Amino acid sequence: MPELPEVETIKRVLQELLPCKRIIDSELHKPKLLRGQAPDYFNTCLRGQTILQVERRAKYLLIRLKQNSLLIHLGMSGQVFIDYQNKKKKQLPDLPDKHTHFILYLDKQQVLYYRDPRMFGRLQILTAEDELNYFKSLGPEPLSKAFTVDGFAQALSGKEASIKSLLLNQKITPGMGNIYTDEALFLSGIRPDKKGKMLKHPAIQKLYNAIKTVLKNGIRAKGTSISDFYDPNKQKGKFQLQLHVYGKQENPCHRCGTTIRKAVVAQRGTHWCPSCQK
DNA sequence: CTCGGCCTGCTC
DNA sequence: GAGCAGGCCGAG
């Protein structure tokens, strides 16, 4: 579910709420989410620790503690909520529910819930050393100075794979997912099934700009809430109101009126305008 | 590089 | 009941 703008939105809310809070207790209901790390070690590392700050790398959240960090990846359906005992929002279940697999009890009566119906997410304790290894295969953050047009062009050059699959590759554009990839390709007028090696200079620059634009706009809109994205305060994002192609199959393109198509590219549902994208 | 698998829930 | 879903990993 969550791509870079959604994870960034969550990070910003958590960064407001969590620093200086102490973890009183940690409750893990689904050890499978640790992907092999020992639950005892996991809980021991958390209990009694004070949260320093919250960061994001690609689609990963990092909650920094003094000794090490709690890594959270939300997979397809992961959600993080803070304190949510009220019943104002009818469409949200009361927490904890059967999909709430991890709970952190913080001081000041606050609680953090991790909810993940499909269980594609992961939770792990990372030491500083683990961190380097863990993130070393990720490309440069697309919104940072480290992400350059030249580096991007290099990553696409000679590639047989479709541009869609290359943009989804976290070694090239970490944080990009299915929605923002389709939107960036629409903005830059490139067909999703175009081979990486076929892209030359003006198009690459345009795509590079489009990636930054969609990610920035996604963050400004606080994410895309198509079905179930909420920030930790249960707020929905608004980027779904700005989508041009994602989920718009059978609708007319509002730039040219051509019917938006949907097909599988790179094993993912892919949306594009056959006239605007060449 | 592409495919299947990992899971549950929702829509048709 | 089938097919689909915002992600990632490992096998071939």
XYZ file of C-alpha atoms (C1' of nucleotides) in Angstrom:
302
model
C 0.000 0.000 0.000
C 2.377 2.695 0.989
C 4.932 4.265 -1.292
C 7.417 7.001 -0.493
C 4.878 9.830 0.036
C 2.724 7.707 2.351
C 5.701 6.530 4.396
C 7.020 10.107 4.545
C 3.618 11.292 5.767
C 3.625 8.672 8.515
C 7.196 9.566 9.409
C 6.336 13.244 9.834
C 3.437 12.503 12.137
C 5.498 10.070 14.215
C 8.377 12.532 14.403
C 5.933 15.027 15.966
C 4.671 12.540 18.511
C 7.375 10.060 19.436
C 10.733 11.659 20.259
C 11.531 11.568 24.000
C 8.804 9.009 24.657
C 9.837 5.962 26.629
C 8.782 2.465 25.597
C 7.158 0.886 28.635
C 6.258 -2.404 27.001
C 6.287 -4.171 23.657
C 3.761 -6.766 22.580
C 4.318 -8.844 19.445
C 1.525 -11.126 18.308
C 2.929 -12.325 14.996
C 6.619 -13.270 15.241
C 6.539 -14.015 11.518
C 6.744 -10.264 10.904
C 10.309 -10.343 12.272
C 11.436 -12.505 9.328
C 13.560 -14.733 11.460
C 14.765 -12.368 14.169
C 14.231 -13.767 17.667
C 11.131 -12.291 19.369
C 12.856 -12.231 22.763
C 15.729 -10.203 21.385
C 13.289 -7.929 19.575
C 11.214 -7.180 22.662
C 14.230 -6.848 24.945
C 15.763 -4.268 22.626
C 12.611 -2.158 22.784
C 11.532 -2.297 26.410
C 12.685 0.589 28.552
C 14.250 2.452 25.631
C 13.634 6.088 24.845
C 12.785 7.077 21.283
C 15.226 9.580 19.819
C 13.755 10.315 16.426
C 11.936 8.898 13.419
C 13.421 8.666 9.942
C 12.525 7.296 6.527
C 14.660 5.528 3.923
C 12.876 4.476 0.716
C 9.690 2.842 2.030
C 11.237 1.957 5.388
C 10.489 3.696 8.656
C 13.259 3.819 11.220
C 12.458 4.579 14.827
C 15.792 5.439 16.391
C 16.591 4.349 19.904
C 19.800 4.910 21.802
C 21.419 1.561 20.970
C 19.716 0.606 17.744
C 16.637 1.206 15.642
C 13.245 -0.324 15.093
C 12.726 -0.895 11.371
C 9.187 -0.982 10.032
C 8.217 -1.835 6.480
C 4.503 -1.662 5.810
C 4.374 -4.084 2.892
C 1.061 -3.844 1.062
C -1.347 -3.349 3.921
C 0.609 -2.135 6.940
C -0.696 0.755 9.035
C 0.675 2.582 12.061
C -1.681 4.278 14.485
C -1.064 6.242 17.628
C -3.508 6.069 20.460
C -6.655 5.300 18.874
C -9.212 4.360 21.426
C -11.880 6.813 20.329
C -14.631 5.670 18.008
C -15.125 8.805 15.989
C -14.243 7.306 12.625
C -16.812 4.650 11.908
C -14.966 3.186 8.948
C -11.960 2.332 11.103
C -12.010 -0.730 13.340
C -11.541 -0.343 17.059
C -7.970 -1.130 17.977
C -6.477 -3.441 18.757
C -8.321 -5.773 16.394
C -7.366 -9.169 14.970
C -4.976 -7.557 12.482
C -3.100 -5.584 15.112
C 0.087 -7.622 15.347
C 2.402 -5.358 17.302
C 1.826 -2.828 20.072
C 4.196 -0.417 21.791
C 3.024 1.008 25.089
C 4.642 4.382 25.590
C 4.701 6.700 28.565
C 2.222 9.593 28.763
C -0.451 6.928 28.152
C 0.327 6.720 24.459
C 0.141 3.551 22.426
C 1.485 2.693 18.973
C -0.361 0.033 16.995
C 0.974 -1.814 13.972
C -1.831 -3.291 11.903
C -1.274 -5.408 8.790
C -4.039 -7.656 7.412
C -1.928 -9.205 4.649
C 1.208 -9.543 6.770
C 3.566 -8.563 3.969
C 5.219 -6.033 6.243
C 8.228 -6.514 8.422
C 9.495 -5.447 11.795
C 13.090 -5.769 12.881
C 15.682 -4.404 15.249
C 18.674 -3.039 13.343
C 22.006 -2.186 14.869
C 23.989 0.626 13.247
C 26.015 -2.031 11.473
C 22.954 -3.934 10.219
C 21.636 -0.678 8.864
C 24.506 -0.147 6.470
C 24.063 -3.638 5.066
C 20.343 -3.402 4.986
C 20.169 -0.247 2.922
C 23.232 -0.673 0.772
C 21.308 -2.104 -2.176
C 18.945 0.878 -2.339
C 19.540 3.627 -4.866
C 19.759 7.316 -3.902
C 16.707 8.959 -2.354
C 14.864 10.461 -5.339
C 14.216 13.731 -3.511
C 17.802 14.183 -2.415
C 20.770 15.748 -4.206
C 22.301 12.293 -4.524
C 19.695 11.467 -7.161
C 21.084 13.039 -10.342
C 19.914 12.975 -13.964
C 23.254 11.501 -14.979
C 23.040 8.709 -12.439
C 19.455 8.042 -13.426
C 20.346 7.951 -17.137
C 23.176 5.553 -16.328
C 20.784 3.242 -14.477
C 18.471 3.035 -17.498
C 21.095 2.762 -20.198
C 21.290 -0.542 -22.001
C 18.415 -2.028 -20.015
C 16.120 -4.422 -21.846
C 13.525 -4.196 -19.092
C 10.470 -1.945 -19.344
C 10.755 1.512 -17.841
C 7.898 0.516 -15.547
C 9.911 -2.313 -14.015
C 13.012 -0.124 -13.782
C 11.141 2.584 -11.869
C 9.766 -0.031 -9.487
C 13.302 -1.277 -8.885
C 14.416 0.052 -5.504
C 18.043 0.057 -6.624
C 17.147 2.745 -9.155
C 14.327 4.812 -7.664
C 13.767 3.693 -4.073
C 10.381 4.669 -2.725
C 8.639 4.529 -6.092
C 5.679 2.139 -6.201
C 2.866 1.319 -8.573
C 0.825 4.514 -8.254
C 3.601 7.092 -8.473
C 5.315 5.165 -11.266
C 2.206 5.252 -13.468
C 1.690 8.925 -12.687
C 5.310 9.880 -13.396
C 5.192 8.063 -16.746
C 2.007 9.915 -17.664
C 3.511 13.291 -16.754
C 6.557 12.603 -18.865
C 4.621 11.166 -21.822
C 6.370 7.776 -21.793
C 4.692 4.421 -22.342
C 5.196 2.052 -19.394
C 6.336 -0.811 -21.633
C 9.086 1.213 -23.313
C 12.485 -0.412 -22.842
C 14.925 1.437 -20.619
C 17.591 1.452 -23.306
C 15.256 3.218 -25.756
C 15.059 6.322 -23.579
C 17.361 9.126 -24.613
C 18.176 12.510 -23.290
C 15.179 14.836 -23.420
C 12.853 12.018 -22.327
C 15.087 10.974 -19.448
C 15.260 14.542 -18.141
C 11.491 14.809 -18.385
C 10.983 11.552 -16.516
C 13.507 12.563 -13.868
C 11.601 15.811 -13.312
C 8.268 13.976 -13.268
C 9.468 11.549 -10.580
C 10.394 14.436 -8.316
C 7.158 16.240 -9.075
C 4.823 13.344 -8.306
C 6.672 12.453 -5.117
C 6.673 16.053 -3.893
C 3.018 16.509 -4.752
C 2.202 13.196 -3.086
C 3.904 14.332 0.105
C 2.230 17.743 -0.055
C -1.152 15.976 -0.374
C -0.179 13.686 2.535
C -0.348 10.528 0.481
C -2.890 8.664 -1.632
C -5.886 7.167 0.188
C -7.560 4.923 -2.365
C -8.851 2.330 0.009
C -7.117 2.242 3.336
C -4.225 4.634 3.738
C -4.413 6.639 6.942
C -1.680 8.492 8.758
C -1.040 7.634 12.436
C -3.674 10.221 13.428
C -6.273 8.498 11.228
C -6.202 11.251 8.617
C -6.619 10.417 4.933
C -4.353 11.741 2.214
C -5.614 13.687 -0.797
C -3.381 12.708 -3.691
C -6.110 10.405 -5.068
C -7.830 13.640 -6.180
C -4.856 14.456 -8.407
C -4.370 11.116 -10.121
C -4.261 11.225 -13.924
C -4.100 7.533 -14.848
C -3.887 5.252 -11.806
C -7.303 3.634 -11.378
C -8.670 5.700 -14.287
C -8.978 2.855 -16.809
C -12.015 3.263 -19.082
C -12.154 6.972 -18.240
C -11.212 9.654 -20.767
C -7.762 11.177 -20.382
C -8.411 14.733 -19.251
C -5.618 16.018 -21.428
C -6.741 14.476 -24.726
C -9.944 12.526 -24.143
C -8.529 9.141 -25.194
C -9.669 6.237 -23.036
C -7.117 5.341 -20.368
C -5.900 1.777 -20.721
C -5.011 -0.778 -18.118
C -2.861 -3.871 -18.682
C -0.248 -5.878 -16.845
C 3.308 -4.586 -17.286
C 6.152 -5.832 -15.095
C 3.579 -8.058 -13.342
C 1.678 -5.069 -12.027
C -1.584 -3.456 -13.051
C -0.468 -0.518 -15.190
C -2.447 2.495 -16.369
C -1.614 4.856 -19.225
C -2.986 7.083 -21.948
C -2.248 5.528 -25.362
C -2.226 8.969 -27.015
C -0.264 11.077 -24.533
C 2.342 8.400 -23.827
C 4.656 7.230 -26.599
C 14.660 -10.571 -15.548
C 10.555 -12.679 -14.937
C 7.904 -15.548 -12.243
C 5.665 -17.348 -8.182
C 4.988 -17.023 -3.427
C 3.943 -14.743 0.676
C -1.272 -13.320 3.118
C -6.162 -11.552 3.835
C -10.081 -9.041 2.265
C -12.868 -6.899 -1.041
C -15.453 -6.682 -5.522
C -17.347 -8.686 -9.283
C -15.430 -18.527 -6.608
C -12.170 -16.015 -9.139
C -9.444 -12.270 -9.567
C -7.385 -8.418 -7.874
C -4.825 -5.281 -4.435
C -0.394 0.541 -3.015
C 5.621 -4.691 -2.077
C 9.418 -7.537 -1.834
C 12.273 -11.730 -2.047
C 14.233 -15.833 -3.776
C 14.351 -19.353 -7.370
C 15.332 -20.478 -11.954
